[in-house]
Amino acid sequence: MKIKTHLTDPAGQATLADALRRVPDPARRGFLQRTVTLGGLALLSGCSLSDDSAVEQALNAMSRLNDRAQGLLFDPTRLAPTYPDSMITRPFPFNAYYGEDEVRAVDGAAWRLELSGLVARRKPWTLAQLRALRQESQVTRHICVEGWSAIGKWGGVPFAHFLDLIGADRHARYVGFRCADDYFTSIDMATARHPQTIMALTYDGQPLPPRYGFPMKLRMPTKLGYKNPKHIQAIFVTNTYPGGYWENQGYNWFGGS
Ligand SMILES: Nc1nc2c(c(=O)[nH]1)N[C@H]1C(S)=C(S)[C@@H](COP(=O)(O)O)O[C@H]1N2
Ligand SMILES: [Mo]
C-alpha cells in the first residue's frame, strides 16, 4: 500500500491505513489508496480528522466526489455494445446476496408496482398494464464485480418512456428501487433516462423467471450487476441520496461499467 506521508503523525497514518483497508470494493480502495493523503483528506473535508470515524466520513465524502465525477463523465447518448442472439451465455448465471434455493416467489397477479417521491402520477401499476406498454429488447453484457460477465437478452419497457408516463421530475437527482427480497439500490437520473435502460419483463423471450427477478427488474447495460435491481416492488424519485444494499457496504455508488 502506498500512502504518501504528508503528515508525520504515525497514529494518523495508521488510522488512514486502517480505514482504507476497510473499504471493501477493490477498485474503489485502489483509487483511494493512490490518491488520498491524510493532509489532503483533511483539506478536502475541512476537518481535523482526529479519530477513526472522522477519517471514515471523509473517505465517504471523497467517494461521493468520485461519484459526481463519474456522473459528469457519463455520456447519456453513448450506447453499450450489443450482441447477436448466438452469443447469449447459456445457462445465464444466477446471482443474489443469497443462494438460488432462496429466490423469492412473487405472485404476479397480486403484484403492484408502487411509485412515490417526485412523481406526478403515483397510481400503482399492474403487470398487465406494464406489458401493454411499448416494449424493446436488447442482447447485452452483464458484468458482476465478483469477476464474471455474461451476455443475456432482456425485453421490456424503456424506462425513460415510463418515467415520462408517470410524470417523474426529470431534474431530480436519483431514482431509487425497493425489491421484494429487501434488496435496494438507486441510480442517477441520466442513467435512468439512458436509451438502453429498460424495465425488463422478459428474459430470452419468456416472462422473467423468478431467479432473474420476476416480475420486473431494471436492466442497464451501462451499469455493473449490483446496480440492476431484480424483483422491483417500488420506485421513487428523490433529491436525497438513497444509497443501496451493497453501496452502503462500500461498493461504489455510481457503479458504471
Ligand atoms: N433484488 C435483488 N437484485 C439484485 C441482487 C439481489 O441480491 N437482489 N443482486 C445483484 C447482483 S450483485 C447481480 S450480479 C445481479 C444478478 O442478476 P442475475 O441473477 O440476473 O444474473 O442482480 C443484482 N440485483
Ligand atoms: Mo453482482
mmCIF file of C-alpha atoms and ligand atoms in Angstrom:
data_model
loop_
_atom_site.group_PDB
_atom_site.id
_atom_site.type_symbol
_atom_site.label_atom_id
_atom_site.label_comp_id
_atom_site.label_asym_id
_atom_site.label_seq_id
_atom_site.Cartn_x
_atom_site.Cartn_y
_atom_site.Cartn_z
ATOM 1 C CA MET A 1 0.000 0.000 0.000
ATOM 2 C CA LYS A 2 1.314 3.410 -0.935
ATOM 3 C CA ILE A 3 0.124 6.326 1.168
ATOM 4 C CA LYS A 4 2.196 9.446 0.900
ATOM 5 C CA THR A 5 3.395 10.704 4.257
ATOM 6 C CA HIS A 6 2.406 14.335 4.191
ATOM 7 C CA LEU A 7 1.526 14.130 7.849
ATOM 8 C CA THR A 8 4.243 12.923 10.139
ATOM 9 C CA ASP A 9 1.889 11.763 12.893
ATOM 10 C CA PRO A 10 2.254 7.944 12.812
ATOM 11 C CA ALA A 11 -1.053 7.392 14.638
ATOM 12 C CA GLY A 12 -2.835 9.400 11.963
ATOM 13 C CA GLN A 13 -1.209 7.339 9.218
ATOM 14 C CA ALA A 14 -2.234 4.109 10.895
ATOM 15 C CA THR A 15 -5.814 5.355 11.190
ATOM 16 C CA LEU A 16 -5.928 6.203 7.496
ATOM 17 C CA ALA A 17 -4.340 2.876 6.506
ATOM 18 C CA ASP A 18 -6.913 1.110 8.676
ATOM 19 C CA ALA A 19 -9.851 2.995 7.204
ATOM 20 C CA LEU A 20 -8.563 2.264 3.695
ATOM 21 C CA ARG A 21 -8.312 -1.453 4.454
ATOM 22 C CA ARG A 22 -11.983 -1.419 5.450
ATOM 23 C CA VAL A 23 -13.063 -0.135 2.007
ATOM 24 C CA PRO A 24 -14.484 -3.384 0.567
ATOM 25 C CA ASP A 25 -14.622 -2.599 -3.153
ATOM 26 C CA PRO A 26 -11.101 -3.299 -4.552
ATOM 27 C CA ALA A 27 -11.377 -0.781 -7.398
ATOM 28 C CA ARG A 28 -12.527 1.954 -5.064
ATOM 29 C CA ARG A 29 -9.924 1.030 -2.438
ATOM 30 C CA GLY A 30 -7.203 1.158 -5.098
ATOM 31 C CA PHE A 31 -8.395 4.544 -6.297
ATOM 32 C CA LEU A 32 -8.409 5.943 -2.759
ATOM 33 C CA GLN A 33 -5.007 4.414 -1.906
ATOM 34 C CA ARG A 34 -3.463 6.029 -4.942
ATOM 35 C CA THR A 35 -4.975 9.447 -4.356
ATOM 36 C CA VAL A 36 -5.597 10.021 -0.686
ATOM 37 C CA THR A 37 -3.220 11.529 1.810
ATOM 38 C CA LEU A 38 -4.245 12.382 5.329
ATOM 39 C CA GLY A 39 -3.315 16.029 4.794
ATOM 40 C CA GLY A 40 -5.207 16.127 1.510
ATOM 41 C CA LEU A 41 -8.194 14.441 3.075
ATOM 42 C CA ALA A 42 -8.193 16.961 5.916
ATOM 43 C CA LEU A 43 -8.059 19.803 3.396
ATOM 44 C CA LEU A 44 -10.869 18.369 1.288
ATOM 45 C CA SER A 45 -13.129 17.601 4.204
ATOM 46 C CA GLY A 46 -12.262 20.751 6.101
ATOM 47 C CA CYS A 47 -11.908 18.995 9.440
ATOM 48 C CA SER A 48 -9.024 17.762 11.519
ATOM 49 C CA LEU A 49 -9.707 14.020 11.239
ATOM 50 C CA SER A 50 -8.865 13.344 14.836
ATOM 51 C CA ASP A 51 -10.376 9.874 15.036
ATOM 52 C CA ASP A 52 -11.419 6.804 13.050
ATOM 53 C CA SER A 53 -14.940 7.899 12.332
ATOM 54 C CA ALA A 54 -13.826 11.307 11.063
ATOM 55 C CA VAL A 55 -11.406 9.609 8.658
ATOM 56 C CA GLU A 56 -14.088 7.189 7.529
ATOM 57 C CA GLN A 57 -16.563 10.031 6.990
ATOM 58 C CA ALA A 58 -14.012 11.945 4.952
ATOM 59 C CA LEU A 59 -13.291 8.846 2.835
ATOM 60 C CA ASN A 60 -17.012 8.533 2.176
ATOM 61 C CA ALA A 61 -17.122 12.182 1.150
ATOM 62 C CA MET A 62 -14.225 11.521 -1.262
ATOM 63 C CA SER A 63 -16.093 8.604 -2.719
ATOM 64 C CA ARG A 64 -19.206 10.745 -3.250
ATOM 65 C CA LEU A 65 -16.949 13.231 -5.062
ATOM 66 C CA ASN A 66 -15.798 10.332 -7.231
ATOM 67 C CA ASP A 67 -19.490 9.522 -7.928
ATOM 68 C CA ARG A 68 -20.028 13.125 -9.015
ATOM 69 C CA ALA A 69 -17.008 12.934 -11.342
ATOM 70 C CA GLN A 70 -18.278 9.673 -12.854
ATOM 71 C CA GLY A 71 -21.702 11.257 -13.265
ATOM 72 C CA LEU A 72 -20.173 14.183 -15.144
ATOM 73 C CA LEU A 73 -18.171 11.826 -17.380
ATOM 74 C CA PHE A 74 -21.251 9.714 -18.196
ATOM 75 C CA ASP A 75 -22.309 10.262 -21.797
ATOM 76 C CA PRO A 76 -26.113 9.902 -21.904
ATOM 77 C CA THR A 77 -26.093 9.156 -25.654
ATOM 78 C CA ARG A 78 -23.270 6.610 -25.761
ATOM 79 C CA LEU A 79 -24.583 3.064 -26.203
ATOM 80 C CA ALA A 80 -23.236 -0.099 -24.576
ATOM 81 C CA PRO A 81 -22.251 -2.863 -27.037
ATOM 82 C CA THR A 82 -24.980 -5.233 -28.238
ATOM 83 C CA TYR A 83 -24.507 -8.807 -29.460
ATOM 84 C CA PRO A 84 -26.180 -11.345 -31.761
ATOM 85 C CA ASP A 85 -28.522 -13.915 -30.148
ATOM 86 C CA SER A 86 -25.947 -16.616 -30.942
ATOM 87 C CA MET A 87 -23.629 -15.091 -28.313
ATOM 88 C CA ILE A 88 -26.110 -15.379 -25.406
ATOM 89 C CA THR A 89 -24.494 -17.167 -22.445
ATOM 90 C CA ARG A 90 -26.344 -20.420 -21.727
ATOM 91 C CA PRO A 91 -27.193 -21.050 -18.999
ATOM 92 C CA PHE A 92 -27.159 -17.434 -17.857
ATOM 93 C CA PRO A 93 -25.720 -17.206 -14.299
ATOM 94 C CA PHE A 94 -27.851 -16.517 -11.241
ATOM 95 C CA ASN A 95 -26.608 -14.165 -8.540
ATOM 96 C CA ALA A 96 -28.053 -12.537 -5.417
ATOM 97 C CA TYR A 97 -26.969 -11.892 -1.833
ATOM 98 C CA TYR A 98 -28.471 -15.347 -1.053
ATOM 99 C CA GLY A 99 -28.480 -18.749 -2.757
ATOM 100 C CA GLU A 100 -30.707 -19.847 -5.640
ATOM 101 C CA ASP A 101 -32.808 -22.019 -3.262
ATOM 102 C CA GLU A 102 -33.942 -18.828 -1.520
ATOM 103 C CA VAL A 103 -35.232 -16.978 -4.599
ATOM 104 C CA ARG A 104 -38.361 -15.010 -3.649
ATOM 105 C CA ALA A 105 -41.664 -16.224 -5.097
ATOM 106 C CA VAL A 106 -43.636 -13.130 -6.116
ATOM 107 C CA ASP A 107 -47.326 -13.532 -7.033
ATOM 108 C CA GLY A 108 -47.619 -11.750 -10.380
ATOM 109 C CA ALA A 109 -51.407 -11.352 -10.169
ATOM 110 C CA ALA A 110 -51.275 -9.650 -6.760
ATOM 111 C CA TRP A 111 -48.102 -7.661 -7.502
ATOM 112 C CA ARG A 112 -48.372 -3.871 -7.870
ATOM 113 C CA LEU A 113 -45.542 -1.530 -8.768
ATOM 114 C CA GLU A 114 -45.653 1.291 -6.203
ATOM 115 C CA LEU A 115 -44.498 4.830 -7.003
ATOM 116 C CA SER A 116 -43.545 7.682 -4.701
ATOM 117 C CA GLY A 117 -41.484 10.842 -4.404
ATOM 118 C CA LEU A 118 -41.165 13.453 -7.137
ATOM 119 C CA VAL A 119 -43.722 11.798 -9.406
ATOM 120 C CA ALA A 120 -46.935 13.454 -10.681
ATOM 121 C CA ARG A 121 -48.987 10.246 -11.191
ATOM 122 C CA ARG A 122 -48.443 7.771 -8.347
ATOM 123 C CA LYS A 123 -51.132 5.224 -9.145
ATOM 124 C CA PRO A 124 -49.702 1.693 -8.715
ATOM 125 C CA TRP A 125 -49.227 -0.375 -11.900
ATOM 126 C CA THR A 126 -50.246 -3.981 -12.524
ATOM 127 C CA LEU A 127 -48.087 -6.381 -14.522
ATOM 128 C CA ALA A 128 -50.719 -6.476 -17.303
ATOM 129 C CA GLN A 129 -50.608 -2.678 -17.588
ATOM 130 C CA LEU A 130 -46.809 -2.715 -17.905
ATOM 131 C CA ARG A 131 -46.974 -5.481 -20.520
ATOM 132 C CA ALA A 132 -49.366 -3.319 -22.567
ATOM 133 C CA LEU A 133 -46.780 -0.505 -22.867
ATOM 134 C CA ARG A 134 -44.179 -0.139 -25.612
ATOM 135 C CA GLN A 135 -41.582 -2.953 -25.404
ATOM 136 C CA GLU A 136 -37.981 -3.163 -26.581
ATOM 137 C CA SER A 137 -35.381 -5.896 -26.321
ATOM 138 C CA GLN A 138 -31.613 -5.963 -26.044
ATOM 139 C CA VAL A 139 -28.796 -8.517 -26.052
ATOM 140 C CA THR A 140 -26.137 -7.013 -23.806
ATOM 141 C CA ARG A 141 -23.377 -7.959 -21.406
ATOM 142 C CA HIS A 142 -23.982 -8.067 -17.660
ATOM 143 C CA ILE A 143 -20.798 -7.502 -15.634
ATOM 144 C CA CYS A 144 -20.643 -8.533 -11.968
ATOM 145 C CA VAL A 145 -17.910 -7.146 -9.685
ATOM 146 C CA GLU A 146 -17.410 -10.663 -8.342
ATOM 147 C CA GLY A 147 -15.438 -11.336 -11.516
ATOM 148 C CA TRP A 148 -17.806 -12.787 -14.110
ATOM 149 C CA SER A 149 -19.749 -11.428 -17.022
ATOM 150 C CA ALA A 150 -22.414 -12.939 -19.272
ATOM 151 C CA ILE A 151 -24.465 -11.957 -22.297
ATOM 152 C CA GLY A 152 -28.236 -12.085 -21.919
ATOM 153 C CA LYS A 153 -31.414 -10.995 -23.656
ATOM 154 C CA TRP A 154 -33.913 -8.822 -21.834
ATOM 155 C CA GLY A 155 -37.149 -7.250 -23.053
ATOM 156 C CA GLY A 156 -39.401 -4.613 -21.544
ATOM 157 C CA VAL A 157 -40.472 -1.000 -21.282
ATOM 158 C CA PRO A 158 -37.922 1.766 -21.994
ATOM 159 C CA PHE A 159 -37.565 3.371 -18.563
ATOM 160 C CA ALA A 160 -37.438 6.951 -19.922
ATOM 161 C CA HIS A 161 -40.825 6.329 -21.564
ATOM 162 C CA PHE A 162 -42.245 5.072 -18.252
ATOM 163 C CA LEU A 163 -40.756 7.996 -16.306
ATOM 164 C CA ASP A 164 -42.495 10.364 -18.742
ATOM 165 C CA LEU A 165 -45.805 8.487 -18.382
ATOM 166 C CA ILE A 166 -45.776 8.849 -14.595
ATOM 167 C CA GLY A 167 -44.575 12.465 -14.727
ATOM 168 C CA ALA A 168 -41.279 11.884 -12.913
ATOM 169 C CA ASP A 169 -39.301 15.082 -12.267
ATOM 170 C CA ARG A 170 -36.508 14.801 -14.827
ATOM 171 C CA HIS A 171 -34.388 17.300 -12.888
ATOM 172 C CA ALA A 172 -34.389 15.151 -9.745
ATOM 173 C CA ARG A 173 -31.023 13.573 -8.912
ATOM 174 C CA TYR A 174 -31.927 9.998 -8.021
ATOM 175 C CA VAL A 175 -34.269 7.156 -8.842
ATOM 176 C CA GLY A 176 -34.468 4.585 -6.034
ATOM 177 C CA PHE A 177 -35.700 0.972 -6.054
ATOM 178 C CA ARG A 178 -37.003 -1.304 -3.309
ATOM 179 C CA CYS A 179 -37.197 -5.028 -4.021
ATOM 180 C CA ALA A 180 -39.248 -7.982 -2.795
ATOM 181 C CA ASP A 181 -36.131 -9.569 -1.223
ATOM 182 C CA ASP A 182 -35.147 -6.458 0.819
ATOM 183 C CA TYR A 183 -32.511 -5.515 -1.745
ATOM 184 C CA PHE A 184 -32.444 -1.836 -2.648
ATOM 185 C CA THR A 185 -30.401 0.446 -4.853
ATOM 186 C CA SER A 186 -30.524 3.821 -6.564
ATOM 187 C CA ILE A 187 -29.255 5.405 -9.768
ATOM 188 C CA ASP A 188 -28.607 8.831 -11.261
ATOM 189 C CA MET A 189 -31.322 10.394 -13.437
ATOM 190 C CA ALA A 190 -29.066 10.454 -16.555
ATOM 191 C CA THR A 191 -28.666 6.656 -16.423
ATOM 192 C CA ALA A 192 -32.373 6.208 -15.638
ATOM 193 C CA ARG A 193 -33.171 8.038 -18.883
ATOM 194 C CA HIS A 194 -30.457 6.327 -20.964
ATOM 195 C CA PRO A 195 -31.957 4.727 -24.120
ATOM 196 C CA GLN A 196 -30.777 1.230 -23.097
ATOM 197 C CA THR A 197 -32.247 1.363 -19.578
ATOM 198 C CA ILE A 198 -35.354 -0.840 -19.587
ATOM 199 C CA MET A 199 -37.883 -2.199 -17.110
ATOM 200 C CA ALA A 200 -37.288 -5.816 -18.065
ATOM 201 C CA LEU A 201 -40.364 -8.070 -18.042
ATOM 202 C CA THR A 202 -38.885 -10.887 -20.137
ATOM 203 C CA TYR A 203 -35.696 -12.904 -20.291
ATOM 204 C CA ASP A 204 -34.821 -14.597 -23.624
ATOM 205 C CA GLY A 205 -38.360 -14.008 -24.903
ATOM 206 C CA GLN A 206 -40.118 -15.571 -21.885
ATOM 207 C CA PRO A 207 -41.670 -13.895 -18.817
ATOM 208 C CA LEU A 208 -38.782 -13.044 -16.472
ATOM 209 C CA PRO A 209 -38.117 -16.243 -14.468
ATOM 210 C CA PRO A 210 -38.080 -15.941 -10.641
ATOM 211 C CA ARG A 211 -34.283 -16.321 -10.427
ATOM 212 C CA TYR A 212 -33.717 -13.397 -12.788
ATOM 213 C CA GLY A 213 -36.100 -11.096 -10.906
ATOM 214 C CA PHE A 214 -39.779 -11.832 -11.621
ATOM 215 C CA PRO A 215 -41.933 -9.889 -12.190
ATOM 216 C CA MET A 216 -39.703 -6.959 -13.178
ATOM 217 C CA LYS A 217 -36.084 -5.851 -12.967
ATOM 218 C CA LEU A 218 -34.257 -2.792 -14.200
ATOM 219 C CA ARG A 219 -31.773 -3.681 -16.921
ATOM 220 C CA MET A 220 -28.933 -1.200 -17.564
ATOM 221 C CA PRO A 221 -26.004 -2.345 -19.710
ATOM 222 C CA THR A 222 -24.195 0.869 -18.689
ATOM 223 C CA LYS A 223 -24.040 -0.223 -15.048
ATOM 224 C CA LEU A 224 -22.480 -3.085 -13.089
ATOM 225 C CA GLY A 225 -24.616 -6.045 -11.992
ATOM 226 C CA TYR A 226 -25.344 -4.870 -8.436
ATOM 227 C CA LYS A 227 -26.931 -1.655 -9.799
ATOM 228 C CA ASN A 228 -29.538 -3.741 -11.726
ATOM 229 C CA PRO A 229 -32.308 -4.428 -9.166
ATOM 230 C CA LYS A 230 -34.427 -7.591 -9.536
ATOM 231 C CA HIS A 231 -37.954 -8.209 -8.089
ATOM 232 C CA ILE A 232 -38.716 -4.468 -8.048
ATOM 233 C CA GLN A 233 -41.650 -3.559 -5.825
ATOM 234 C CA ALA A 234 -41.357 0.205 -5.503
ATOM 235 C CA ILE A 235 -39.751 3.054 -7.427
ATOM 236 C CA PHE A 236 -39.191 6.529 -6.005
ATOM 237 C CA VAL A 237 -37.733 9.750 -7.384
ATOM 238 C CA THR A 238 -35.809 11.948 -4.963
ATOM 239 C CA ASN A 239 -33.065 14.508 -4.401
ATOM 240 C CA THR A 240 -31.997 12.798 -1.157
ATOM 241 C CA TYR A 241 -29.190 10.246 -1.590
ATOM 242 C CA PRO A 242 -30.838 6.824 -1.144
ATOM 243 C CA GLY A 243 -27.708 4.548 -1.136
ATOM 244 C CA GLY A 244 -28.115 0.829 -1.730
ATOM 245 C CA TYR A 245 -27.608 -2.654 -0.290
ATOM 246 C CA TRP A 246 -24.007 -3.099 -1.494
ATOM 247 C CA GLU A 247 -23.317 0.621 -1.868
ATOM 248 C CA ASN A 248 -23.883 1.105 1.877
ATOM 249 C CA GLN A 249 -21.254 -1.583 2.475
ATOM 250 C CA GLY A 250 -18.661 0.281 0.438
ATOM 251 C CA TYR A 251 -19.310 -0.535 -3.230
ATOM 252 C CA ASN A 252 -19.012 2.477 -5.495
ATOM 253 C CA TRP A 253 -22.412 4.139 -5.834
ATOM 254 C CA PHE A 254 -22.181 5.232 -9.482
ATOM 255 C CA GLY A 255 -21.179 1.688 -10.498
ATOM 256 C CA GLY A 256 -20.746 2.358 -14.215
ATOM 257 C CA SER A 257 -19.491 -0.439 -16.455
HETATM 258 N N1 LIG B 1 -33.369 -7.873 -5.743
HETATM 259 C C1 LIG B 1 -32.068 -8.133 -5.983
HETATM 260 N N2 LIG B 1 -31.492 -7.628 -7.074
HETATM 261 C C2 LIG B 1 -30.192 -7.875 -7.339
HETATM 262 C C3 LIG B 1 -29.389 -8.649 -6.450
HETATM 263 C C4 LIG B 1 -30.016 -9.170 -5.288
HETATM 264 O O1 LIG B 1 -29.413 -9.861 -4.448
HETATM 265 N N3 LIG B 1 -31.361 -8.895 -5.095
HETATM 266 N N4 LIG B 1 -28.054 -8.897 -6.756
HETATM 267 C C5 LIG B 1 -27.404 -8.036 -7.775
HETATM 268 C C6 LIG B 1 -26.170 -8.598 -8.318
HETATM 269 S S1 LIG B 1 -24.752 -8.415 -7.388
HETATM 270 C C7 LIG B 1 -26.108 -9.163 -9.576
HETATM 271 S S2 LIG B 1 -24.633 -9.655 -10.278
HETATM 272 C C8 LIG B 1 -27.324 -9.340 -10.394
HETATM 273 C C9 LIG B 1 -27.502 -10.802 -10.847
HETATM 274 O O2 LIG B 1 -28.567 -10.923 -11.738
HETATM 275 P P1 LIG B 1 -28.873 -12.312 -12.457
HETATM 276 O O3 LIG B 1 -29.354 -13.292 -11.390
HETATM 277 O O4 LIG B 1 -29.925 -11.981 -13.458
HETATM 278 O O5 LIG B 1 -27.577 -12.791 -13.058
HETATM 279 O O6 LIG B 1 -28.504 -8.936 -9.701
HETATM 280 C C10 LIG B 1 -28.349 -7.756 -8.939
HETATM 281 N N5 LIG B 1 -29.651 -7.361 -8.477
HETATM 282 MO MO MO B 2 -23.071 -8.722 -8.869
#
